[in-house]
Amino acid sequence: MRISEILKEDKITFSLEVFPPKTSERYEETAAAAKTIAKLGPDFMSVTYGAGGGTGPFTAGIAAEIQDEYRVTTLAHLTCVSSSREHVLHMLDVYREKGIENILALRGDIPKDGQISRDYKYAAELIRDIREHGDFCLGGACYPEGHVECIHKSEDIHHLKEKVDAGLDFLTTQMFFNNDVFYNFLYRIREADISVPVIAGIMPVTNPKQLARSAAMSGTEVPQRFRAIVDFFGDDPDACRQAGIIYATEQIVDLIANGIRHIHVYTMNKPQVAEGIMNNLSAILK
Ligand code: FAD
């Protein structure tokens, strides 16, 4: 099913993200975690894609298996920063053959050696190419706190508008821990005439190392209240996981209470975390 259709339904949508393995040796283990998460019955699941392009077959494999075995619609990511047009067109064929209708079209982070594709500089170029070569439902990424490479938020929103106009059906946000940042972002993009549905991306942080890594990479603000939780419970994995689930749940409850209808949780392939949040929200999501 096309995600654009799911987002039109008169309900709160709840979706989950998993990532593929880096090597074939880890494929079965990763696919098993993804399938345990699929059994929770989200509205759809997304499967990430390595910026280098090497995990493409694993992304496609896991996305197709979830769809075929559990009837959960999937959103396969696709990056272009290190890929040729030829490789991108090949991946579109693979996705099409496997029955994947939804793609999250991304640039990917610039590799450390600075070498980027000669065919693509920005996600908007990838989006135009996909639109020309198939009938996919397309999503893109957006950044409530501004993308790390862009100094001015208004410039980032200007580029976002170009990207949406290139052919996006919806947007999914980078993680954020302060909902006010997201509400402000929504206001600014609606003012900029960006009207596609926006899915709020929530990262339940269940260990301090993960928080440090994720926040440093994305430039996400970590509120003091959240920092205190991680500092206090950081040495106790079970307590930290529980606190992370509770913080994410509270964030989601506040979003829904303020009229946000589409929630996406970055599960980090942890079924227990996804299940914990869904159980906490059982009456809200029913
Ligand atoms: P773009 O939209 O191209 O933007 C990148 C930067 O370029 C921004 O600063 C933008 O303002 C600027 N820009 C855009 N157009 C122009 C222009 N014409 N002139 C000048 N500047 C311009 N990464 C992965 O490798 N794999 C994944 O699966 C993955 N999934 C993600 C899912 C979500 C929901 C999010 C939010 C991010 C994900 N990422 C993933 C990370 C993403 O690839 C990086 O954040 C990357 O640095 C930017 O990708 P983009 O598609 O947003 O790029």
Tab-separated table of C-alpha atoms and ligand atoms in Angstrom:
chain	number	residue	atom	x	y	z
A	1	MET	CA	0.000	0.000	0.000
A	2	ARG	CA	1.158	3.548	-0.674
A	3	ILE	CA	2.071	5.423	2.486
A	4	SER	CA	0.373	8.544	1.103
A	5	GLU	CA	-2.898	6.546	1.326
A	6	ILE	CA	-2.173	5.359	4.876
A	7	LEU	CA	-1.542	8.976	5.936
A	8	LYS	CA	-4.942	10.015	4.564
A	9	GLU	CA	-6.822	7.584	6.860
A	10	ASP	CA	-8.765	9.169	9.684
A	11	LYS	CA	-6.527	7.864	12.485
A	12	ILE	CA	-3.248	8.354	14.282
A	13	THR	CA	-0.553	6.470	12.394
A	14	PHE	CA	2.266	4.752	14.240
A	15	SER	CA	5.255	3.478	12.275
A	16	LEU	CA	8.607	1.943	13.181
A	17	GLU	CA	12.124	2.085	11.701
A	18	VAL	CA	14.711	-0.689	11.544
A	19	PHE	CA	18.170	-0.790	9.985
A	20	PRO	CA	19.793	-3.515	7.837
A	21	PRO	CA	23.007	-5.350	8.767
A	22	LYS	CA	26.367	-4.151	7.399
A	23	THR	CA	27.405	-7.688	6.407
A	24	SER	CA	25.642	-10.801	5.140
A	25	GLU	CA	26.758	-12.771	8.257
A	26	ARG	CA	24.450	-10.588	10.376
A	27	TYR	CA	21.507	-10.743	7.937
A	28	GLU	CA	19.440	-13.466	9.645
A	29	GLU	CA	19.850	-11.969	13.111
A	30	THR	CA	18.862	-8.493	11.906
A	31	ALA	CA	15.958	-9.783	9.825
A	32	ALA	CA	14.695	-11.723	12.870
A	33	ALA	CA	14.701	-8.532	15.013
A	34	ALA	CA	12.897	-6.644	12.233
A	35	LYS	CA	10.274	-9.389	11.968
A	36	THR	CA	9.671	-9.430	15.735
A	37	ILE	CA	9.047	-5.687	15.422
A	38	ALA	CA	6.735	-6.243	12.417
A	39	LYS	CA	4.612	-8.598	14.536
A	40	LEU	CA	3.679	-5.611	16.717
A	41	GLY	CA	1.518	-4.471	13.777
A	42	PRO	CA	2.658	-0.900	13.031
A	43	ASP	CA	0.962	1.045	10.206
A	44	PHE	CA	4.191	0.724	8.228
A	45	MET	CA	7.898	0.085	8.753
A	46	SER	CA	10.903	1.832	7.272
A	47	VAL	CA	14.222	0.138	6.532
A	48	THR	CA	17.308	2.365	6.347
A	49	TYR	CA	20.035	2.262	3.684
A	50	GLY	CA	23.793	2.739	4.122
A	51	ALA	CA	25.026	6.050	2.682
A	52	GLY	CA	27.748	4.100	0.845
A	53	GLY	CA	25.117	2.034	-0.971
A	54	GLY	CA	26.573	-1.322	0.113
A	55	THR	CA	23.600	-2.372	2.213
A	56	GLY	CA	21.102	-1.942	-0.647
A	57	PRO	CA	20.355	-5.657	-1.124
A	58	PHE	CA	19.840	-6.085	2.649
A	59	THR	CA	17.480	-3.097	2.786
A	60	ALA	CA	15.471	-4.526	-0.098
A	61	GLY	CA	15.519	-8.061	1.364
A	62	ILE	CA	14.315	-7.060	4.830
A	63	ALA	CA	11.686	-4.640	3.467
A	64	ALA	CA	10.285	-7.329	1.134
A	65	GLU	CA	10.288	-10.075	3.784
A	66	ILE	CA	8.396	-7.882	6.270
A	67	GLN	CA	5.847	-7.039	3.598
A	68	ASP	CA	5.416	-10.579	2.275
A	69	GLU	CA	5.415	-12.444	5.595
A	70	TYR	CA	3.647	-9.972	7.903
A	71	ARG	CA	1.578	-7.846	5.498
A	72	VAL	CA	3.137	-4.696	6.948
A	73	THR	CA	3.697	-1.976	4.325
A	74	THR	CA	7.362	-0.985	4.069
A	75	LEU	CA	9.264	2.158	3.200
A	76	ALA	CA	12.704	1.366	1.784
A	77	HIS	CA	15.290	4.148	2.129
A	78	LEU	CA	17.591	5.009	-0.769
A	79	THR	CA	20.627	7.315	-0.631
A	80	CYS	CA	22.559	8.837	-3.537
A	81	VAL	CA	25.602	10.633	-2.124
A	82	SER	CA	28.006	7.847	-3.101
A	83	SER	CA	25.998	6.228	-5.905
A	84	SER	CA	26.004	6.520	-9.680
A	85	ARG	CA	22.712	7.059	-11.528
A	86	GLU	CA	23.151	3.552	-12.915
A	87	HIS	CA	23.219	2.093	-9.400
A	88	VAL	CA	20.173	4.136	-8.357
A	89	LEU	CA	18.196	2.917	-11.386
A	90	HIS	CA	19.248	-0.652	-10.591
A	91	MET	CA	17.972	-0.246	-6.998
A	92	LEU	CA	14.646	1.064	-8.345
A	93	ASP	CA	14.346	-2.127	-10.413
A	94	VAL	CA	15.146	-4.233	-7.339
A	95	TYR	CA	12.536	-2.404	-5.232
A	96	ARG	CA	9.936	-2.684	-8.004
A	97	GLU	CA	10.586	-6.426	-8.447
A	98	LYS	CA	10.180	-6.978	-4.719
A	99	GLY	CA	6.866	-5.135	-4.614
A	100	ILE	CA	8.175	-2.137	-2.658
A	101	GLU	CA	6.023	0.891	-3.494
A	102	ASN	CA	7.418	3.425	-1.007
A	103	ILE	CA	10.876	5.008	-0.962
A	104	LEU	CA	12.446	7.512	1.443
A	105	ALA	CA	14.736	9.427	-0.940
A	106	LEU	CA	17.853	10.774	0.771
A	107	ARG	CA	21.166	12.274	-0.063
A	108	GLY	CA	23.047	10.513	2.773
A	109	ASP	CA	25.849	12.010	4.853
A	110	ILE	CA	28.926	13.211	2.972
A	111	PRO	CA	31.591	10.472	3.367
A	112	LYS	CA	34.641	11.323	5.511
A	113	ASP	CA	36.926	11.376	2.441
A	114	GLY	CA	34.647	14.013	0.876
A	115	GLN	CA	34.215	11.933	-2.306
A	116	ILE	CA	30.660	12.322	-3.555
A	117	SER	CA	28.740	10.974	-6.533
A	118	ARG	CA	29.250	12.715	-9.846
A	119	ASP	CA	25.541	12.273	-10.574
A	120	TYR	CA	23.959	13.608	-7.363
A	121	LYS	CA	24.677	16.503	-5.050
A	122	TYR	CA	21.346	16.858	-3.235
A	123	ALA	CA	18.334	14.665	-2.501
A	124	ALA	CA	16.152	16.800	-4.822
A	125	GLU	CA	18.109	15.445	-7.825
A	126	LEU	CA	17.491	11.868	-6.687
A	127	ILE	CA	13.791	12.611	-6.231
A	128	ARG	CA	13.492	13.970	-9.801
A	129	ASP	CA	15.244	10.850	-11.130
A	130	ILE	CA	12.969	8.471	-9.212
A	131	ARG	CA	9.881	10.366	-10.391
A	132	GLU	CA	11.063	9.980	-13.993
A	133	HIS	CA	11.747	6.265	-13.634
A	134	GLY	CA	8.785	4.845	-11.772
A	135	ASP	CA	5.538	5.256	-9.941
A	136	PHE	CA	6.755	5.187	-6.350
A	137	CYS	CA	5.270	6.959	-3.330
A	138	LEU	CA	8.115	9.193	-2.149
A	139	GLY	CA	9.114	10.577	1.227
A	140	GLY	CA	12.021	12.799	2.211
A	141	ALA	CA	13.867	13.882	5.352
A	142	CYS	CA	13.433	17.163	7.211
A	143	TYR	CA	15.164	18.733	10.183
A	144	PRO	CA	13.182	20.653	12.844
A	145	GLU	CA	16.441	22.110	14.207
A	146	GLY	CA	17.879	22.728	10.742
A	147	HIS	CA	20.249	20.373	8.919
A	148	VAL	CA	23.784	20.413	10.404
A	149	GLU	CA	25.359	21.675	7.170
A	150	CYS	CA	23.004	24.632	6.817
A	151	ILE	CA	23.757	27.685	8.961
A	152	HIS	CA	20.413	29.439	8.522
A	153	LYS	CA	17.132	27.663	9.201
A	154	SER	CA	15.313	29.800	6.643
A	155	GLU	CA	17.756	28.671	3.935
A	156	ASP	CA	17.261	25.045	4.982
A	157	ILE	CA	13.469	25.500	4.712
A	158	HIS	CA	13.938	27.078	1.272
A	159	HIS	CA	15.865	23.968	0.147
A	160	LEU	CA	13.216	21.774	1.744
A	161	LYS	CA	10.549	23.501	-0.333
A	162	GLU	CA	12.589	22.789	-3.511
A	163	LYS	CA	12.909	19.168	-2.441
A	164	VAL	CA	9.169	18.763	-1.796
A	165	ASP	CA	8.362	20.445	-5.119
A	166	ALA	CA	10.682	17.951	-6.844
A	167	GLY	CA	8.011	15.336	-6.042
A	168	LEU	CA	7.614	14.321	-2.401
A	169	ASP	CA	4.406	12.896	-0.947
A	170	PHE	CA	5.430	13.254	2.713
A	171	LEU	CA	8.280	14.166	5.053
A	172	THR	CA	9.747	12.411	8.087
A	173	THR	CA	11.648	14.423	10.687
A	174	GLN	CA	15.031	13.938	12.218
A	175	MET	CA	14.715	13.011	15.910
A	176	PHE	CA	14.034	15.815	18.357
A	177	PHE	CA	13.662	15.758	22.143
A	178	ASN	CA	11.927	19.088	22.603
A	179	ASN	CA	8.441	19.163	21.065
A	180	ASP	CA	8.342	22.970	21.011
A	181	VAL	CA	11.122	22.890	18.413
A	182	PHE	CA	8.918	20.697	16.239
A	183	TYR	CA	5.792	22.874	16.655
A	184	ASN	CA	7.821	25.933	15.658
A	185	PHE	CA	9.232	24.101	12.631
A	186	LEU	CA	5.750	23.022	11.511
A	187	TYR	CA	4.556	26.614	11.715
A	188	ARG	CA	7.534	27.811	9.636
A	189	ILE	CA	7.190	25.218	6.900
A	190	ARG	CA	3.436	25.770	6.559
A	191	GLU	CA	4.203	29.502	6.192
A	192	ALA	CA	6.694	28.522	3.456
A	193	ASP	CA	3.855	26.748	1.634
A	194	ILE	CA	5.067	23.214	2.337
A	195	SER	CA	1.829	21.327	2.797
A	196	VAL	CA	2.679	17.590	2.570
A	197	PRO	CA	2.075	15.441	5.696
A	198	VAL	CA	4.939	15.519	8.212
A	199	ILE	CA	5.710	12.412	10.270
A	200	ALA	CA	7.320	13.144	13.643
A	201	GLY	CA	10.441	10.993	14.190
A	202	ILE	CA	10.966	9.954	17.816
A	203	MET	CA	14.156	8.338	19.088
A	204	PRO	CA	13.777	6.481	22.398
A	205	VAL	CA	17.263	6.828	23.876
A	206	THR	CA	17.981	3.766	25.945
A	207	ASN	CA	21.694	4.157	26.596
A	208	PRO	CA	23.951	7.194	27.180
A	209	LYS	CA	26.502	6.273	24.476
A	210	GLN	CA	23.750	6.168	21.864
A	211	LEU	CA	22.549	9.607	22.980
A	212	ALA	CA	26.031	11.151	22.694
A	213	ARG	CA	26.588	9.631	19.234
A	214	SER	CA	23.182	10.465	17.807
A	215	ALA	CA	23.053	14.019	19.158
A	216	ALA	CA	26.600	14.794	17.946
A	217	MET	CA	25.829	13.545	14.417
A	218	SER	CA	22.517	15.308	14.033
A	219	GLY	CA	23.124	18.439	16.127
A	220	THR	CA	19.924	17.693	18.082
A	221	GLU	CA	19.351	19.768	21.240
A	222	VAL	CA	19.298	17.615	24.371
A	223	PRO	CA	17.045	19.253	27.004
A	224	GLN	CA	18.331	19.431	30.601
A	225	ARG	CA	15.465	17.226	31.841
A	226	PHE	CA	16.517	14.530	29.399
A	227	ARG	CA	20.228	14.901	30.196
A	228	ALA	CA	19.474	14.431	33.908
A	229	ILE	CA	17.574	11.205	33.213
A	230	VAL	CA	20.432	9.767	31.162
A	231	ASP	CA	23.057	10.888	33.730
A	232	PHE	CA	21.145	9.379	36.633
A	233	PHE	CA	20.128	6.052	35.079
A	234	GLY	CA	23.077	5.674	32.666
A	235	ASP	CA	24.874	2.938	34.651
A	236	ASP	CA	21.800	0.732	34.956
A	237	PRO	CA	20.819	-0.618	31.499
A	238	ASP	CA	17.341	-1.809	32.551
A	239	ALA	CA	16.493	1.437	34.341
A	240	CYS	CA	17.890	3.496	31.465
A	241	ARG	CA	15.818	1.575	28.921
A	242	GLN	CA	12.693	2.032	31.009
A	243	ALA	CA	13.370	5.770	31.434
A	244	GLY	CA	13.991	6.119	27.680
A	245	ILE	CA	10.700	4.383	26.878
A	246	ILE	CA	8.832	6.618	29.336
A	247	TYR	CA	10.415	9.822	27.964
A	248	ALA	CA	9.553	8.840	24.368
A	249	THR	CA	6.008	7.899	25.435
A	250	GLU	CA	5.491	11.280	27.119
A	251	GLN	CA	6.832	13.042	24.039
A	252	ILE	CA	4.387	11.147	21.815
A	253	VAL	CA	1.421	11.771	24.133
A	254	ASP	CA	2.172	15.514	24.041
A	255	LEU	CA	2.455	15.449	20.213
A	256	ILE	CA	-0.856	13.635	19.806
A	257	ALA	CA	-2.556	15.920	22.347
A	258	ASN	CA	-1.386	18.857	20.232
A	259	GLY	CA	-2.891	17.523	17.026
A	260	ILE	CA	0.059	15.632	15.493
A	261	ARG	CA	-1.285	12.572	13.698
A	262	HIS	CA	1.779	10.716	12.395
A	263	ILE	CA	4.417	9.229	14.701
A	264	HIS	CA	7.507	7.289	13.612
A	265	VAL	CA	9.745	5.596	16.182
A	266	TYR	CA	13.422	4.850	15.555
A	267	THR	CA	13.571	1.409	17.180
A	268	MET	CA	17.331	0.806	16.750
A	269	ASN	CA	16.228	-2.806	16.049
A	270	LYS	CA	15.133	-3.260	19.681
A	271	PRO	CA	11.762	-5.064	19.779
A	272	GLN	CA	11.476	-4.578	23.566
A	273	VAL	CA	11.670	-0.809	23.183
A	274	ALA	CA	9.113	-0.661	20.357
A	275	GLU	CA	6.790	-2.957	22.303
A	276	GLY	CA	7.204	-0.935	25.519
A	277	ILE	CA	6.129	2.271	23.780
A	278	MET	CA	3.231	0.605	21.969
A	279	ASN	CA	1.967	-0.962	25.208
A	280	ASN	CA	2.114	2.420	26.920
A	281	LEU	CA	0.006	3.883	24.102
A	282	SER	CA	-2.392	0.956	23.657
A	283	ALA	CA	-5.620	2.882	24.328
A	284	ILE	CA	-4.405	5.933	22.373
A	285	LEU	CA	-3.433	3.976	19.249
A	286	LYS	CA	-6.397	1.561	19.162
B	1	FAD	P1	19.302	17.161	1.267
B	1	FAD	O1	17.849	17.373	1.291
B	1	FAD	O2	19.988	17.099	-0.044
B	1	FAD	O3	19.977	18.304	2.173
B	1	FAD	C1	21.342	18.203	2.570
B	1	FAD	C2	21.874	19.608	2.853
B	1	FAD	O4	22.012	20.302	1.616
B	1	FAD	C3	20.977	20.467	3.739
B	1	FAD	O5	21.810	21.254	4.557
B	1	FAD	C4	20.226	21.354	2.724
B	1	FAD	O6	19.817	22.581	3.286
B	1	FAD	C5	21.317	21.533	1.675
B	1	FAD	N1	20.789	21.780	0.317
B	1	FAD	C6	19.794	21.126	-0.307
B	1	FAD	N2	19.617	21.607	-1.562
B	1	FAD	C7	20.551	22.580	-1.731
B	1	FAD	C8	20.887	23.443	-2.816
B	1	FAD	N3	20.234	23.416	-3.964
B	1	FAD	N4	21.927	24.336	-2.642
B	1	FAD	C9	22.621	24.377	-1.466
B	1	FAD	N5	22.335	23.579	-0.416
B	1	FAD	C10	21.315	22.685	-0.543
B	1	FAD	N6	21.159	8.524	6.038
B	1	FAD	C11	21.555	7.348	5.493
B	1	FAD	O7	22.692	7.216	5.080
B	1	FAD	N7	20.675	6.297	5.360
B	1	FAD	C12	19.384	6.382	5.771
B	1	FAD	O8	18.625	5.417	5.634
B	1	FAD	C13	18.929	7.610	6.373
B	1	FAD	N8	17.666	7.753	6.796
B	1	FAD	C14	17.246	8.964	7.294
B	1	FAD	C15	15.905	9.110	7.671
B	1	FAD	C16	15.449	10.326	8.189
B	1	FAD	C17	14.005	10.477	8.579
B	1	FAD	C18	16.363	11.416	8.348
B	1	FAD	C19	15.889	12.725	8.931
B	1	FAD	C20	17.702	11.263	7.975
B	1	FAD	C21	18.160	10.045	7.444
B	1	FAD	N9	19.484	9.868	7.023
B	1	FAD	C22	19.882	8.683	6.486
B	1	FAD	C23	20.464	10.939	7.210
B	1	FAD	C24	20.560	11.854	5.947
B	1	FAD	O9	21.026	11.098	4.860
B	1	FAD	C25	21.530	12.990	6.283
B	1	FAD	O10	20.954	13.846	7.236
B	1	FAD	C26	22.065	13.769	5.080
B	1	FAD	O11	23.155	14.580	5.559
B	1	FAD	C27	21.068	14.695	4.400
B	1	FAD	O12	20.186	13.998	3.628
B	1	FAD	P2	18.914	14.757	2.939
B	1	FAD	O13	18.255	13.760	2.095
B	1	FAD	O14	18.132	15.460	3.970
B	1	FAD	O15	19.731	15.822	2.048
